[in-house]
Amino acid sequence: MQAFWQENWGKIVNYLPTLGVALVVLVGGHFLIKLINRLVGKALRKTRMDASIHRFILVALRIALRVLLFIVVLDILKIPTGPFITALGAAGLAVSLAVKDNISALAGGVIILFSKPFAAGDYIEVEDEAGGVVDYIDLLYTRLHTYDNKIIQIPNNTMSNARITNFSAMEKRRLDITFSIGYGEDFRRAEALILDVVRGHKKVLPDPAPVVRLNEHGPSALGIITRVWVKTEDYWDVRFDLLEGVKDAFDAAHMEIPFNQLDVHIRKEEKEILPETDIEK
C-alpha cells in the first residue's frame, strides 16, 4: 500500500485541480439547469401554449441538460466519453425494446400535447367508458378525476388512438330532454307548458331558439322533445331545473305523466267433478 502511495501520490496531487474543476462544474451546472428551467418556464407562461405542454417541455429539457452536464464532467475528468456515448446508445436501444410500450406512450403524449384534442380542465370521455376532468398530461399518462373524486390514469398511447369526446371544447351545448305524456292528454297544451318553463329559465340561451315538438308515439306515451342551448358550464344545472320545473307545471295542470304498468290476469282452473259410481254391486 505504501509503495502505491509513493508511486501515485504525485499523480493524485496533480489531478486534484482537475477534480476540483469538475466538482465546481457539476455543482454550478446543477444550479444553472435549475435557473434555465425557471427562465424557460417563465417564458412559456407568457405564451398561449397549454400548461401541460409547459410541463412536458421542462421535464424533457431538464433530462437533456443533465445528460449533457454528465458528459461535460466526464470530459473534464479526462474520462473518454466516446465509449460512454456508445454504451449509452446501446443501453438506449436495449431499454427501448424493453419499454416499447412506455416509448409508445411518450410518443402519444407528444401527439396529444401538440394536436391539443383536450386541455387541463376539460371534461372528456374516452371510448364511452372512462370519463372525467383532465388534471394534467404527463410524459406517459394522462390523469383525470371523476366528479365523485376518483383518479383515472390512462396511458398516452391509448389516449392518442382512442375516440375522445370533449364536452368542454365548445362554449355552448345543446341540451335534449324528452318529456312523456299520456295519449289522452292535449300534446299542444303540454308543449306550451314546457315552453313556458324553458322561457322562464335565465340560463337558457335565446339563440338558437328553443325547440319543443311532439317527437314520438311510444307504446304507452307521447314523447315531446325539448331542445335548448346553454353555456357548457350551465348544462347540468339547466337540465335538473327543467326536469323539476316541467314536473311541477304538469302537476299544476293535472297532466298525466304515464309510467309502465303490467296488468296481471289470474285465471282459476275449474276442477272436473266426476259422478259418483256405485262400486258395490
CSV table of C-alpha atoms in Angstrom, one decimal:
chain,number,residue,atom,x,y,z
A,1,MET,CA,0.0,0.0,0.0
A,2,GLN,CA,2.9,2.4,0.9
A,3,ALA,CA,4.5,1.6,-2.4
A,4,PHE,CA,1.2,2.5,-4.2
A,5,TRP,CA,1.0,5.9,-2.4
A,6,GLN,CA,4.7,6.7,-3.1
A,7,GLU,CA,4.2,5.8,-6.8
A,8,ASN,CA,0.8,7.6,-7.3
A,9,TRP,CA,0.9,10.5,-4.8
A,10,GLY,CA,2.2,12.9,-7.4
A,11,LYS,CA,-0.4,11.9,-9.9
A,12,ILE,CA,-3.2,12.3,-7.3
A,13,VAL,CA,-1.9,15.8,-6.3
A,14,ASN,CA,-1.7,16.8,-9.9
A,15,TYR,CA,-5.2,15.5,-10.6
A,16,LEU,CA,-6.8,17.4,-7.7
A,17,PRO,CA,-7.2,20.7,-9.6
A,18,THR,CA,-9.0,18.8,-12.4
A,19,LEU,CA,-11.2,17.1,-9.8
A,20,GLY,CA,-11.9,20.5,-8.2
A,21,VAL,CA,-12.9,22.0,-11.6
A,22,ALA,CA,-15.2,19.0,-12.4
A,23,LEU,CA,-16.8,19.4,-9.0
A,24,VAL,CA,-17.4,23.1,-9.5
A,25,VAL,CA,-18.8,22.5,-13.0
A,26,LEU,CA,-21.1,19.7,-11.6
A,27,VAL,CA,-22.5,21.9,-8.8
A,28,GLY,CA,-22.6,25.0,-10.9
A,29,GLY,CA,-24.2,23.1,-13.7
A,30,HIS,CA,-26.9,21.8,-11.3
A,31,PHE,CA,-27.9,25.3,-10.3
A,32,LEU,CA,-27.6,26.6,-13.9
A,33,ILE,CA,-30.0,23.9,-15.1
A,34,LYS,CA,-32.5,25.0,-12.4
A,35,LEU,CA,-32.1,28.6,-13.5
A,36,ILE,CA,-32.5,27.7,-17.2
A,37,ASN,CA,-35.7,25.7,-16.3
A,38,ARG,CA,-37.0,28.6,-14.3
A,39,LEU,CA,-36.4,31.1,-17.1
A,40,VAL,CA,-37.8,28.8,-19.8
A,41,GLY,CA,-40.9,28.1,-17.6
A,42,LYS,CA,-41.4,31.9,-17.1
A,43,ALA,CA,-41.1,32.4,-20.9
A,44,LEU,CA,-43.6,29.5,-21.6
A,45,ARG,CA,-46.2,31.0,-19.2
A,46,LYS,CA,-46.2,34.1,-21.4
A,47,THR,CA,-47.1,32.1,-24.5
A,48,ARG,CA,-50.5,30.7,-25.4
A,49,MET,CA,-49.4,27.1,-25.1
A,50,ASP,CA,-51.3,24.8,-22.8
A,51,ALA,CA,-49.9,24.3,-19.3
A,52,SER,CA,-49.4,20.6,-20.0
A,53,ILE,CA,-47.1,21.4,-22.9
A,54,HIS,CA,-45.1,23.6,-20.5
A,55,ARG,CA,-44.7,20.6,-18.1
A,56,PHE,CA,-43.6,18.3,-20.9
A,57,ILE,CA,-41.0,20.7,-22.3
A,58,LEU,CA,-39.5,21.5,-18.9
A,59,VAL,CA,-39.1,17.8,-18.0
A,60,ALA,CA,-37.6,16.9,-21.4
A,61,LEU,CA,-35.2,20.0,-21.1
A,62,ARG,CA,-34.1,19.0,-17.6
A,63,ILE,CA,-33.2,15.5,-18.6
A,64,ALA,CA,-31.3,16.6,-21.7
A,65,LEU,CA,-29.3,19.2,-19.8
A,66,ARG,CA,-28.4,16.7,-17.1
A,67,VAL,CA,-27.1,14.2,-19.6
A,68,LEU,CA,-25.1,17.0,-21.3
A,69,LEU,CA,-23.7,18.1,-17.9
A,70,PHE,CA,-22.7,14.5,-17.1
A,71,ILE,CA,-20.8,14.2,-20.4
A,72,VAL,CA,-19.0,17.6,-19.8
A,73,VAL,CA,-17.9,16.5,-16.3
A,74,LEU,CA,-16.6,13.2,-17.8
A,75,ASP,CA,-14.6,15.2,-20.4
A,76,ILE,CA,-13.1,17.5,-17.7
A,77,LEU,CA,-12.0,14.4,-15.8
A,78,LYS,CA,-10.4,13.2,-19.0
A,79,ILE,CA,-12.5,10.1,-19.0
A,80,PRO,CA,-13.2,9.1,-22.6
A,81,THR,CA,-16.7,10.0,-23.5
A,82,GLY,CA,-16.8,8.0,-26.8
A,83,PRO,CA,-17.3,4.6,-25.1
A,84,PHE,CA,-19.8,6.2,-22.7
A,85,ILE,CA,-21.9,7.6,-25.6
A,86,THR,CA,-21.6,4.3,-27.4
A,87,ALA,CA,-22.7,2.4,-24.3
A,88,LEU,CA,-25.5,5.0,-23.8
A,89,GLY,CA,-26.7,4.4,-27.3
A,90,ALA,CA,-26.6,0.6,-26.8
A,91,ALA,CA,-28.3,0.9,-23.5
A,92,GLY,CA,-30.9,3.2,-25.0
A,93,LEU,CA,-31.6,0.6,-27.7
A,94,ALA,CA,-32.0,-2.2,-25.1
A,95,VAL,CA,-34.1,-0.1,-22.9
A,96,SER,CA,-36.3,1.0,-25.8
A,97,LEU,CA,-37.0,-2.7,-26.7
A,98,ALA,CA,-37.8,-3.4,-23.0
A,99,VAL,CA,-40.1,-0.4,-22.5
A,100,LYS,CA,-41.5,0.0,-26.0
A,101,ASP,CA,-45.0,0.5,-24.5
A,102,ASN,CA,-43.7,3.4,-22.5
A,103,ILE,CA,-42.0,4.9,-25.6
A,104,SER,CA,-45.3,4.5,-27.4
A,105,ALA,CA,-47.0,6.3,-24.5
A,106,LEU,CA,-44.3,9.0,-24.7
A,107,ALA,CA,-44.9,9.5,-28.4
A,108,GLY,CA,-48.7,9.5,-27.7
A,109,GLY,CA,-48.1,12.2,-25.2
A,110,VAL,CA,-46.2,14.4,-27.7
A,111,ILE,CA,-49.1,13.9,-30.2
A,112,ILE,CA,-51.7,14.9,-27.6
A,113,LEU,CA,-49.7,17.9,-26.4
A,114,PHE,CA,-49.3,19.4,-29.9
A,115,SER,CA,-52.6,18.3,-31.5
A,116,LYS,CA,-54.5,19.5,-28.4
A,117,PRO,CA,-57.7,17.4,-28.6
A,118,PHE,CA,-58.2,18.4,-25.0
A,119,ALA,CA,-56.5,20.5,-22.3
A,120,ALA,CA,-56.3,20.6,-18.5
A,121,GLY,CA,-59.7,21.4,-17.0
A,122,ASP,CA,-61.7,19.8,-19.9
A,123,TYR,CA,-64.3,17.1,-19.2
A,124,ILE,CA,-63.7,14.3,-21.6
A,125,GLU,CA,-65.0,10.8,-22.3
A,126,VAL,CA,-62.7,8.0,-23.7
A,127,GLU,CA,-64.4,5.4,-25.9
A,128,ASP,CA,-67.7,5.9,-24.0
A,129,GLU,CA,-66.1,4.3,-20.9
A,130,ALA,CA,-63.7,6.3,-18.8
A,131,GLY,CA,-64.7,9.9,-18.3
A,132,GLY,CA,-63.5,12.8,-16.1
A,133,VAL,CA,-61.9,16.2,-15.8
A,134,VAL,CA,-58.3,16.4,-17.2
A,135,ASP,CA,-55.8,17.2,-14.4
A,136,TYR,CA,-52.7,17.1,-16.5
A,137,ILE,CA,-50.9,15.4,-19.3
A,138,ASP,CA,-47.6,13.8,-18.2
A,139,LEU,CA,-44.9,12.2,-20.2
A,140,LEU,CA,-46.5,8.7,-20.1
A,141,TYR,CA,-50.0,9.2,-18.7
A,142,THR,CA,-53.0,11.5,-18.8
A,143,ARG,CA,-54.6,11.9,-15.4
A,144,LEU,CA,-58.3,12.5,-14.9
A,145,HIS,CA,-60.6,12.9,-11.9
A,146,THR,CA,-64.2,12.0,-11.9
A,147,TYR,CA,-67.0,14.1,-10.3
A,148,ASP,CA,-67.2,11.6,-7.4
A,149,ASN,CA,-63.4,12.2,-6.8
A,150,LYS,CA,-61.8,9.1,-8.3
A,151,ILE,CA,-58.5,9.3,-10.1
A,152,ILE,CA,-58.1,7.7,-13.5
A,153,GLN,CA,-54.7,7.3,-15.2
A,154,ILE,CA,-54.7,6.4,-18.9
A,155,PRO,CA,-51.6,5.7,-21.0
A,156,ASN,CA,-51.0,8.3,-23.6
A,157,ASN,CA,-50.7,5.8,-26.4
A,158,THR,CA,-54.3,4.6,-25.5
A,159,MET,CA,-55.4,8.3,-25.5
A,160,SER,CA,-53.8,9.1,-28.8
A,161,ASN,CA,-55.5,6.1,-30.5
A,162,ALA,CA,-58.9,6.3,-28.8
A,163,ARG,CA,-62.1,8.2,-29.8
A,164,ILE,CA,-62.3,11.0,-27.4
A,165,THR,CA,-65.4,13.2,-26.8
A,166,ASN,CA,-64.6,16.6,-25.4
A,167,PHE,CA,-67.6,18.1,-23.6
A,168,SER,CA,-65.8,21.3,-22.7
A,169,ALA,CA,-64.3,22.3,-26.0
A,170,MET,CA,-67.2,24.5,-27.2
A,171,GLU,CA,-68.6,27.5,-25.3
A,172,LYS,CA,-72.2,26.2,-25.6
A,173,ARG,CA,-74.0,22.9,-25.8
A,174,ARG,CA,-77.4,21.7,-26.8
A,175,LEU,CA,-79.5,20.0,-24.1
A,176,ASP,CA,-82.1,17.4,-25.2
A,177,ILE,CA,-84.8,16.1,-22.9
A,178,THR,CA,-87.8,14.1,-23.8
A,179,PHE,CA,-91.0,14.5,-21.7
A,180,SER,CA,-93.7,11.9,-21.8
A,181,ILE,CA,-97.5,12.5,-21.6
A,182,GLY,CA,-100.5,10.1,-21.8
A,183,TYR,CA,-102.3,9.6,-25.1
A,184,GLY,CA,-105.4,11.2,-23.6
A,185,GLU,CA,-103.7,14.5,-22.9
A,186,ASP,CA,-103.5,17.5,-25.2
A,187,PHE,CA,-100.0,17.5,-26.5
A,188,ARG,CA,-100.2,21.1,-27.7
A,189,ARG,CA,-101.1,22.2,-24.2
A,190,ALA,CA,-98.1,20.2,-22.9
A,191,GLU,CA,-95.8,21.9,-25.4
A,192,ALA,CA,-97.0,25.3,-24.2
A,193,LEU,CA,-96.4,24.4,-20.6
A,194,ILE,CA,-92.9,23.1,-21.3
A,195,LEU,CA,-92.1,26.2,-23.4
A,196,ASP,CA,-93.2,28.5,-20.5
A,197,VAL,CA,-90.8,26.7,-18.2
A,198,VAL,CA,-88.0,26.9,-20.8
A,199,ARG,CA,-88.5,30.6,-21.5
A,200,GLY,CA,-88.6,31.4,-17.8
A,201,HIS,CA,-85.1,30.0,-17.2
A,202,LYS,CA,-82.4,32.6,-17.2
A,203,LYS,CA,-79.6,30.3,-18.3
A,204,VAL,CA,-81.4,29.0,-21.4
A,205,LEU,CA,-79.9,30.9,-24.4
A,206,PRO,CA,-82.4,32.6,-26.7
A,207,ASP,CA,-80.3,31.9,-29.8
A,208,PRO,CA,-80.6,29.3,-31.2
A,209,ALA,CA,-84.2,29.4,-30.2
A,210,PRO,CA,-85.6,26.5,-28.0
A,211,VAL,CA,-87.5,23.7,-29.8
A,212,VAL,CA,-90.4,21.9,-28.2
A,213,ARG,CA,-92.2,19.4,-30.5
A,214,LEU,CA,-94.0,16.1,-30.5
A,215,ASN,CA,-91.3,13.6,-31.3
A,216,GLU,CA,-92.5,10.1,-30.5
A,217,HIS,CA,-95.6,7.8,-30.5
A,218,GLY,CA,-94.4,5.4,-27.8
A,219,PRO,CA,-96.1,2.1,-26.7
A,220,SER,CA,-97.8,3.9,-23.8
A,221,ALA,CA,-96.9,7.6,-24.1
A,222,LEU,CA,-96.3,10.5,-26.4
A,223,GLY,CA,-92.8,11.9,-26.3
A,224,ILE,CA,-92.2,15.6,-26.5
A,225,ILE,CA,-88.6,16.5,-27.4
A,226,THR,CA,-87.2,19.7,-25.8
A,227,ARG,CA,-84.0,21.1,-27.2
A,228,VAL,CA,-82.4,24.2,-25.7
A,229,TRP,CA,-78.9,25.7,-25.9
A,230,VAL,CA,-76.9,26.6,-22.8
A,231,LYS,CA,-73.4,27.6,-21.8
A,232,THR,CA,-71.3,24.5,-21.3
A,233,GLU,CA,-70.7,25.2,-17.6
A,234,ASP,CA,-74.5,25.6,-17.1
A,235,TYR,CA,-75.5,22.2,-18.8
A,236,TRP,CA,-76.3,20.1,-15.7
A,237,ASP,CA,-77.9,23.0,-13.7
A,238,VAL,CA,-80.3,23.7,-16.5
A,239,ARG,CA,-81.1,20.0,-17.1
A,240,PHE,CA,-82.0,19.5,-13.4
A,241,ASP,CA,-84.0,22.7,-13.3
A,242,LEU,CA,-86.1,21.9,-16.4
A,243,LEU,CA,-86.9,18.4,-15.2
A,244,GLU,CA,-88.1,19.8,-11.9
A,245,GLY,CA,-89.9,22.7,-13.5
A,246,VAL,CA,-91.8,20.7,-16.1
A,247,LYS,CA,-92.9,18.2,-13.4
A,248,ASP,CA,-94.3,21.0,-11.3
A,249,ALA,CA,-96.0,22.5,-14.3
A,250,PHE,CA,-97.6,19.2,-15.3
A,251,ASP,CA,-98.7,18.5,-11.7
A,252,ALA,CA,-100.3,22.0,-11.5
A,253,ALA,CA,-102.1,21.4,-14.8
A,254,HIS,CA,-103.2,17.9,-13.7
A,255,MET,CA,-101.5,16.5,-16.8
A,256,GLU,CA,-100.9,12.7,-16.7
A,257,ILE,CA,-97.3,11.5,-16.8
A,258,PRO,CA,-97.6,7.8,-17.8
A,259,PHE,CA,-95.5,5.0,-16.4
A,260,ASN,CA,-95.0,1.5,-17.4
A,261,GLN,CA,-97.5,-0.9,-15.8
A,262,LEU,CA,-98.3,-4.5,-16.1
A,263,ASP,CA,-101.8,-6.0,-16.0
A,264,VAL,CA,-101.8,-9.5,-14.4
A,265,HIS,CA,-104.9,-11.7,-15.0
A,266,ILE,CA,-105.4,-14.6,-12.7
A,267,ARG,CA,-107.4,-17.4,-14.1
A,268,LYS,CA,-109.0,-20.0,-11.9
A,269,GLU,CA,-108.8,-23.6,-13.2
A,270,GLU,CA,-112.1,-25.5,-12.7
A,271,LYS,CA,-111.6,-29.0,-11.5
A,272,GLU,CA,-113.7,-31.6,-13.2
A,273,ILE,CA,-116.1,-33.4,-10.8
A,274,LEU,CA,-116.7,-37.0,-11.7
A,275,PRO,CA,-120.0,-38.5,-10.9
A,276,GLU,CA,-120.1,-41.0,-8.0
A,277,THR,CA,-120.3,-44.6,-9.1
A,278,ASP,CA,-121.7,-47.5,-7.1
A,279,ILE,CA,-118.8,-49.8,-6.7
A,280,GLU,CA,-120.7,-52.3,-4.6
A,281,LYS,CA,-122.9,-54.5,-6.6
